PDB file of C-alpha atoms in Angstrom:
ATOM      1  CA  MET A   1       0.061   0.110  -0.101  1.00 43.00           C
ATOM      2  CA  ASP A   2       1.306   3.311  -0.859  1.00 44.00           C
ATOM      3  CA  TRP A   3       1.268   6.349   1.531  1.00 40.00           C
ATOM      4  CA  LYS A   4      -1.599   8.021  -0.221  1.00 42.00           C
ATOM      5  CA  GLU A   5      -3.777   4.877   0.096  1.00 47.00           C
ATOM      6  CA  HIS A   6      -3.308   4.955   3.746  1.00 40.00           C
ATOM      7  CA  PHE A   7      -5.290   8.236   3.952  1.00 41.00           C
ATOM      8  CA  LYS A   8      -7.977   7.023   1.683  1.00 46.00           C
ATOM      9  CA  LYS A   9      -9.261   4.340   4.077  1.00 46.00           C
ATOM     10  CA  LYS A  10     -12.472   5.175   5.850  1.00 46.00           C
ATOM     11  CA  PRO A  11     -12.274   5.512   9.655  1.00 45.00           C
ATOM     12  CA  VAL A  12     -13.559   2.857  11.617  1.00 44.00           C
ATOM     13  CA  THR A  13     -16.713   3.598  13.763  1.00 45.00           C
ATOM     14  CA  THR A  14     -16.606   1.823  17.165  1.00 46.00           C
ATOM     15  CA  ALA A  15     -19.221   1.904  19.891  1.00 50.00           C
ATOM     16  CA  LYS A  16     -17.965   2.933  23.484  1.00 50.00           C
ATOM     17  CA  THR A  17     -20.160   2.643  26.512  1.00 50.00           C
ATOM     18  CA  ASP A  18     -19.752   4.896  29.435  1.00 50.00           C
ATOM     19  CA  GLU A  19     -20.153   4.240  33.131  1.00 53.00           C
ATOM     20  CA  ILE A  20     -24.110   4.749  33.094  1.00 53.00           C
ATOM     21  CA  GLY A  21     -24.536   2.449  30.056  1.00 53.00           C
ATOM     22  CA  GLN A  22     -24.967   5.066  27.385  1.00 52.00           C
ATOM     23  CA  SER A  23     -23.051   4.515  24.013  1.00 50.00           C
ATOM     24  CA  ASP A  24     -20.862   7.021  22.182  1.00 53.00           C
ATOM     25  CA  GLN A  25     -19.621   6.505  18.645  1.00 52.00           C
ATOM     26  CA  VAL A  26     -16.075   7.096  18.379  1.00 48.00           C
ATOM     27  CA  LYS A  27     -14.280   7.332  15.025  1.00 46.00           C
ATOM     28  CA  THR A  28     -10.714   6.079  14.845  1.00 46.00           C
ATOM     29  CA  LEU A  29      -8.465   5.741  11.855  1.00 45.00           C
ATOM     30  CA  PRO A  30      -7.544   2.230  10.776  1.00 47.00           C
ATOM     31  CA  LYS A  31      -4.185   1.023  12.114  1.00 49.00           C
ATOM     32  CA  SER A  32      -1.652   0.004   9.588  1.00 46.00           C
ATOM     33  CA  THR A  33       1.926  -1.145  10.016  1.00 47.00           C
ATOM     34  CA  GLU A  34       2.653  -0.909   6.270  1.00 49.00           C
ATOM     35  CA  TRP A  35       2.576   2.951   6.080  1.00 45.00           C
ATOM     36  CA  LYS A  36       5.884   4.769   6.244  1.00 46.00           C
ATOM     37  CA  LYS A  37       6.585   8.300   5.282  1.00 44.00           C
ATOM     38  CA  PRO A  38       7.861   8.606   1.808  1.00 44.00           C
ATOM     39  CA  LYS A  39      11.521   9.462   1.589  1.00 46.00           C
ATOM     40  CA  GLU A  40      12.803  12.353  -0.450  1.00 48.00           C
ATOM     41  CA  LYS A  41      14.847  11.448  -3.422  1.00 51.00           C
ATOM     42  CA  GLU A  42      18.465  11.132  -2.134  1.00 50.00           C
ATOM     43  CA  ALA A  43      21.014  12.811  -4.377  1.00 55.00           C
ATOM     44  CA  GLU A  44      23.430  10.405  -6.010  1.00 75.00           C
ATOM     45  CA  GLU A  45      27.039  11.049  -5.970  1.00 78.00           C
ATOM     46  CA  ASN A  46      27.193  11.928  -9.571  1.00 80.00           C
ATOM     47  CA  ASP A  47      24.115  14.201  -9.711  1.00 92.00           C
ATOM     48  CA  VAL A  48      25.315  17.686 -10.909  1.00 96.00           C
ATOM     49  CA  LYS A  49      23.266  20.634 -11.892  1.00 96.00           C
ATOM     50  CA  PHE A  50      23.682  23.108 -14.656  1.00 96.00           C
ATOM     51  CA  GLY A  51      25.575  26.373 -13.749  1.00 96.00           C
ATOM     52  CA  GLN A  52      24.406  28.785 -16.543  1.00 94.00           C
ATOM     53  CA  GLN A  53      21.374  29.475 -18.637  1.00 92.00           C
ATOM     54  CA  GLY A  54      22.519  28.261 -22.030  1.00 94.00           C
ATOM     55  CA  VAL A  55      25.311  26.894 -24.015  1.00 95.00           C
ATOM     56  CA  SER A  56      26.589  27.139 -27.724  1.00 95.00           C
ATOM     57  CA  LYS A  57      25.911  24.118 -29.873  1.00 96.00           C
ATOM     58  CA  PHE A  58      29.649  23.729 -30.250  1.00 96.00           C
ATOM     59  CA  PHE A  59      32.291  22.930 -27.683  1.00 95.00           C
ATOM     60  CA  SER A  60      34.856  25.729 -27.206  1.00 93.00           C
ATOM     61  CA  THR A  61      38.128  26.272 -29.336  1.00 91.00           C
ATOM     62  CA  GLN A  62      40.085  24.717 -26.479  1.00 88.00           C
ATOM     63  CA  GLY A  63      40.102  21.239 -24.986  1.00 88.00           C
ATOM     64  CA  LYS A  64      39.598  17.746 -26.282  1.00 92.00           C
ATOM     65  CA  PHE A  65      36.560  18.518 -28.383  1.00 94.00           C
ATOM     66  CA  LYS A  66      37.571  21.739 -30.039  1.00 94.00           C
ATOM     67  CA  GLY A  67      34.766  23.141 -31.929  1.00 94.00           C
ATOM     68  CA  VAL A  68      32.757  19.798 -32.151  1.00 95.00           C
ATOM     69  CA  GLU A  69      29.035  19.994 -32.052  1.00 96.00           C
ATOM     70  CA  LEU A  70      27.512  18.805 -28.825  1.00 96.00           C
ATOM     71  CA  THR A  71      24.990  16.459 -30.501  1.00 96.00           C
ATOM     72  CA  LEU A  72      27.765  14.717 -32.293  1.00 97.00           C
ATOM     73  CA  VAL A  73      29.602  13.969 -29.022  1.00 97.00           C
ATOM     74  CA  ALA A  74      26.195  12.781 -27.486  1.00 97.00           C
ATOM     75  CA  GLU A  75      25.665  10.369 -30.389  1.00 97.00           C
ATOM     76  CA  GLU A  76      29.068   9.108 -29.991  1.00 97.00           C
ATOM     77  CA  LEU A  77      28.478   8.542 -26.306  1.00 97.00           C
ATOM     78  CA  LYS A  78      25.117   6.738 -27.016  1.00 97.00           C
ATOM     79  CA  SER A  79      26.738   4.403 -29.420  1.00 97.00           C
ATOM     80  CA  LYS A  80      29.695   3.849 -27.061  1.00 96.00           C
ATOM     81  CA  LYS A  81      32.278   5.127 -29.362  1.00 97.00           C
ATOM     82  CA  ARG A  82      33.158   7.512 -26.539  1.00 96.00           C
ATOM     83  CA  SER A  83      33.192   6.920 -22.843  1.00 97.00           C
ATOM     84  CA  PRO A  84      31.603   9.245 -20.187  1.00 97.00           C
ATOM     85  CA  ASP A  85      35.011   9.421 -18.689  1.00 97.00           C
ATOM     86  CA  GLU A  86      36.239  11.462 -21.588  1.00 97.00           C
ATOM     87  CA  LEU A  87      34.004  14.326 -20.479  1.00 97.00           C
ATOM     88  CA  PRO A  88      35.318  15.390 -16.849  1.00 96.00           C
ATOM     89  CA  ILE A  89      32.765  17.551 -15.077  1.00 97.00           C
ATOM     90  CA  GLU A  90      34.342  20.225 -12.899  1.00 97.00           C
ATOM     91  CA  TYR A  91      31.978  21.283 -10.177  1.00 97.00           C
ATOM     92  CA  ILE A  92      31.571  23.565  -7.189  1.00 97.00           C
ATOM     93  CA  LEU A  93      29.676  22.339  -4.062  1.00 96.00           C
ATOM     94  CA  ARG A  94      27.100  25.015  -2.882  1.00 95.00           C
ATOM     95  CA  ASP A  95      24.605  24.191  -0.134  1.00 91.00           C
ATOM     96  CA  GLY A  96      25.140  20.454  -0.690  1.00 93.00           C
ATOM     97  CA  VAL A  97      24.536  20.793  -4.518  1.00 95.00           C
ATOM     98  CA  LYS A  98      27.221  20.197  -7.108  1.00 96.00           C
ATOM     99  CA  ILE A  99      27.140  22.782  -9.808  1.00 97.00           C
ATOM    100  CA  THR A 100      28.968  22.261 -12.988  1.00 97.00           C
ATOM    101  CA  LEU A 101      31.590  24.683 -14.390  1.00 97.00           C
ATOM    102  CA  ASN A 102      31.734  23.118 -17.790  1.00 94.00           C
ATOM    103  CA  ASN A 103      28.054  23.182 -18.945  1.00 97.00           C
ATOM    104  CA  ARG A 104      28.715  21.837 -22.506  1.00 97.00           C
ATOM    105  CA  SER A 105      30.183  18.590 -21.269  1.00 97.00           C
ATOM    106  CA  LEU A 106      27.333  18.124 -18.956  1.00 97.00           C
ATOM    107  CA  THR A 107      24.869  19.047 -21.746  1.00 97.00           C
ATOM    108  CA  ALA A 108      26.521  16.362 -24.060  1.00 97.00           C
ATOM    109  CA  LEU A 109      26.124  13.629 -21.349  1.00 97.00           C
ATOM    110  CA  THR A 110      22.753  14.623 -20.686  1.00 96.00           C
ATOM    111  CA  LEU A 111      21.662  14.333 -24.333  1.00 96.00           C
ATOM    112  CA  ALA A 112      23.113  10.926 -24.285  1.00 97.00           C
ATOM    113  CA  GLY A 113      21.038  10.029 -21.348  1.00 96.00           C
ATOM    114  CA  LEU A 114      24.189   9.593 -19.192  1.00 96.00           C
ATOM    115  CA  LYS A 115      25.515  10.835 -15.856  1.00 95.00           C
ATOM    116  CA  PRO A 116      28.955  12.102 -15.352  1.00 96.00           C
ATOM    117  CA  THR A 117      31.523   9.486 -14.236  1.00 96.00           C
ATOM    118  CA  ASN A 118      34.698  11.760 -13.862  1.00 96.00           C
ATOM    119  CA  LEU A 119      33.933  14.494 -11.324  1.00 97.00           C
ATOM    120  CA  ILE A 120      36.504  17.052 -10.285  1.00 97.00           C
ATOM    121  CA  ASP A 121      35.782  19.141  -7.220  1.00 97.00           C
ATOM    122  CA  ARG A 122      36.880  22.810  -7.782  1.00 97.00           C
ATOM    123  CA  THR A 123      35.192  24.117  -4.550  1.00 96.00           C
ATOM    124  CA  GLY A 124      37.255  26.877  -2.928  1.00 96.00           C
ATOM    125  CA  ASN A 125      39.016  28.166  -6.162  1.00 96.00           C
ATOM    126  CA  VAL A 126      38.422  31.770  -5.865  1.00 96.00           C
ATOM    127  CA  TYR A 127      38.401  32.611  -9.526  1.00 96.00           C
ATOM    128  CA  LEU A 128      35.920  29.716 -10.359  1.00 96.00           C
ATOM    129  CA  GLU A 129      33.635  30.427  -7.451  1.00 96.00           C
ATOM    130  CA  LYS A 130      33.394  34.162  -8.505  1.00 96.00           C
ATOM    131  CA  GLN A 131      32.653  32.910 -12.058  1.00 95.00           C
ATOM    132  CA  LEU A 132      29.981  30.561 -10.925  1.00 96.00           C
ATOM    133  CA  THR A 133      28.438  33.242  -8.721  1.00 95.00           C
ATOM    134  CA  GLU A 134      28.059  35.602 -11.623  1.00 95.00           C
ATOM    135  CA  ARG A 135      26.549  32.873 -13.959  1.00 94.00           C
ATOM    136  CA  LEU A 136      24.110  31.851 -11.246  1.00 95.00           C
ATOM    137  CA  ALA A 137      22.981  35.535 -10.686  1.00 94.00           C
ATOM    138  CA  GLU A 138      21.814  35.442 -14.151  1.00 93.00           C
ATOM    139  CA  MET A 139      19.620  32.472 -13.357  1.00 92.00           C
ATOM    140  CA  GLY A 140      18.105  33.957 -10.103  1.00 92.00           C
ATOM    141  CA  GLY A 141      20.730  32.142  -7.993  1.00 93.00           C
ATOM    142  CA  ILE A 142      19.265  28.689  -8.639  1.00 94.00           C
ATOM    143  CA  PRO A 143      21.130  25.932 -10.467  1.00 95.00           C
ATOM    144  CA  GLY A 144      19.410  24.449 -13.448  1.00 95.00           C
ATOM    145  CA  GLU A 145      17.763  21.060 -14.094  1.00 94.00           C
ATOM    146  CA  SER A 146      17.869  21.759 -17.844  1.00 94.00           C
ATOM    147  CA  MET A 147      20.100  23.359 -20.360  1.00 93.00           C
ATOM    148  CA  GLN A 148      19.180  25.253 -23.525  1.00 93.00           C
ATOM    149  CA  ILE A 149      21.416  24.937 -26.468  1.00 93.00           C
ATOM    150  CA  ARG A 150      21.569  28.332 -28.144  1.00 91.00           C
ATOM    151  CA  LYS A 151      20.169  28.836 -31.589  1.00 87.00           C
ATOM    152  CA  THR A 152      18.901  25.163 -31.926  1.00 88.00           C
ATOM    153  CA  GLY A 153      15.775  25.199 -29.819  1.00 83.00           C
ATOM    154  CA  THR A 154      17.029  22.028 -28.115  1.00 87.00           C
ATOM    155  CA  ILE A 155      16.895  21.537 -24.431  1.00 89.00           C
ATOM    156  CA  ALA A 156      18.507  18.949 -22.450  1.00 88.00           C
ATOM    157  CA  TYR A 157      16.865  17.784 -19.172  1.00 90.00           C
ATOM    158  CA  LEU A 158      18.740  16.175 -16.257  1.00 88.00           C
ATOM    159  CA  GLN A 159      17.510  12.694 -15.486  1.00 79.00           C
TER     160      GLN A 159
END
């Protein structure tokens, strides 16, 4: 029985007799040992949020995937021509949430339906912390669950 059904059960009506023989009807909720409060989804070790509003459809001119289209890398990940380990995800931990610094790599992984496997903690790096704060300010201070790929209309949603 799920937790919602526990509350759908109708109360049981019982009769109670007082000292002078008069009966009062008392409603009590049914007892159930099965019901447990639902747990909130626990964050997995490789759960990382997006740290900016949108990304170009191409990787930057630096790094392993210089100028390559994100969707091409995502297809190679899906077909296992590439490993998720090839896309390291640098992140900063804020309020217990990992927020990526390299949003294009996380977008490519997300388009492929994968989670990061190569995580690098950059928390405490003053320059990167400032950069992330500026990006998050553009987003109302809240890290993203999805990423828009500019000029394509494509949106990648975290799973």
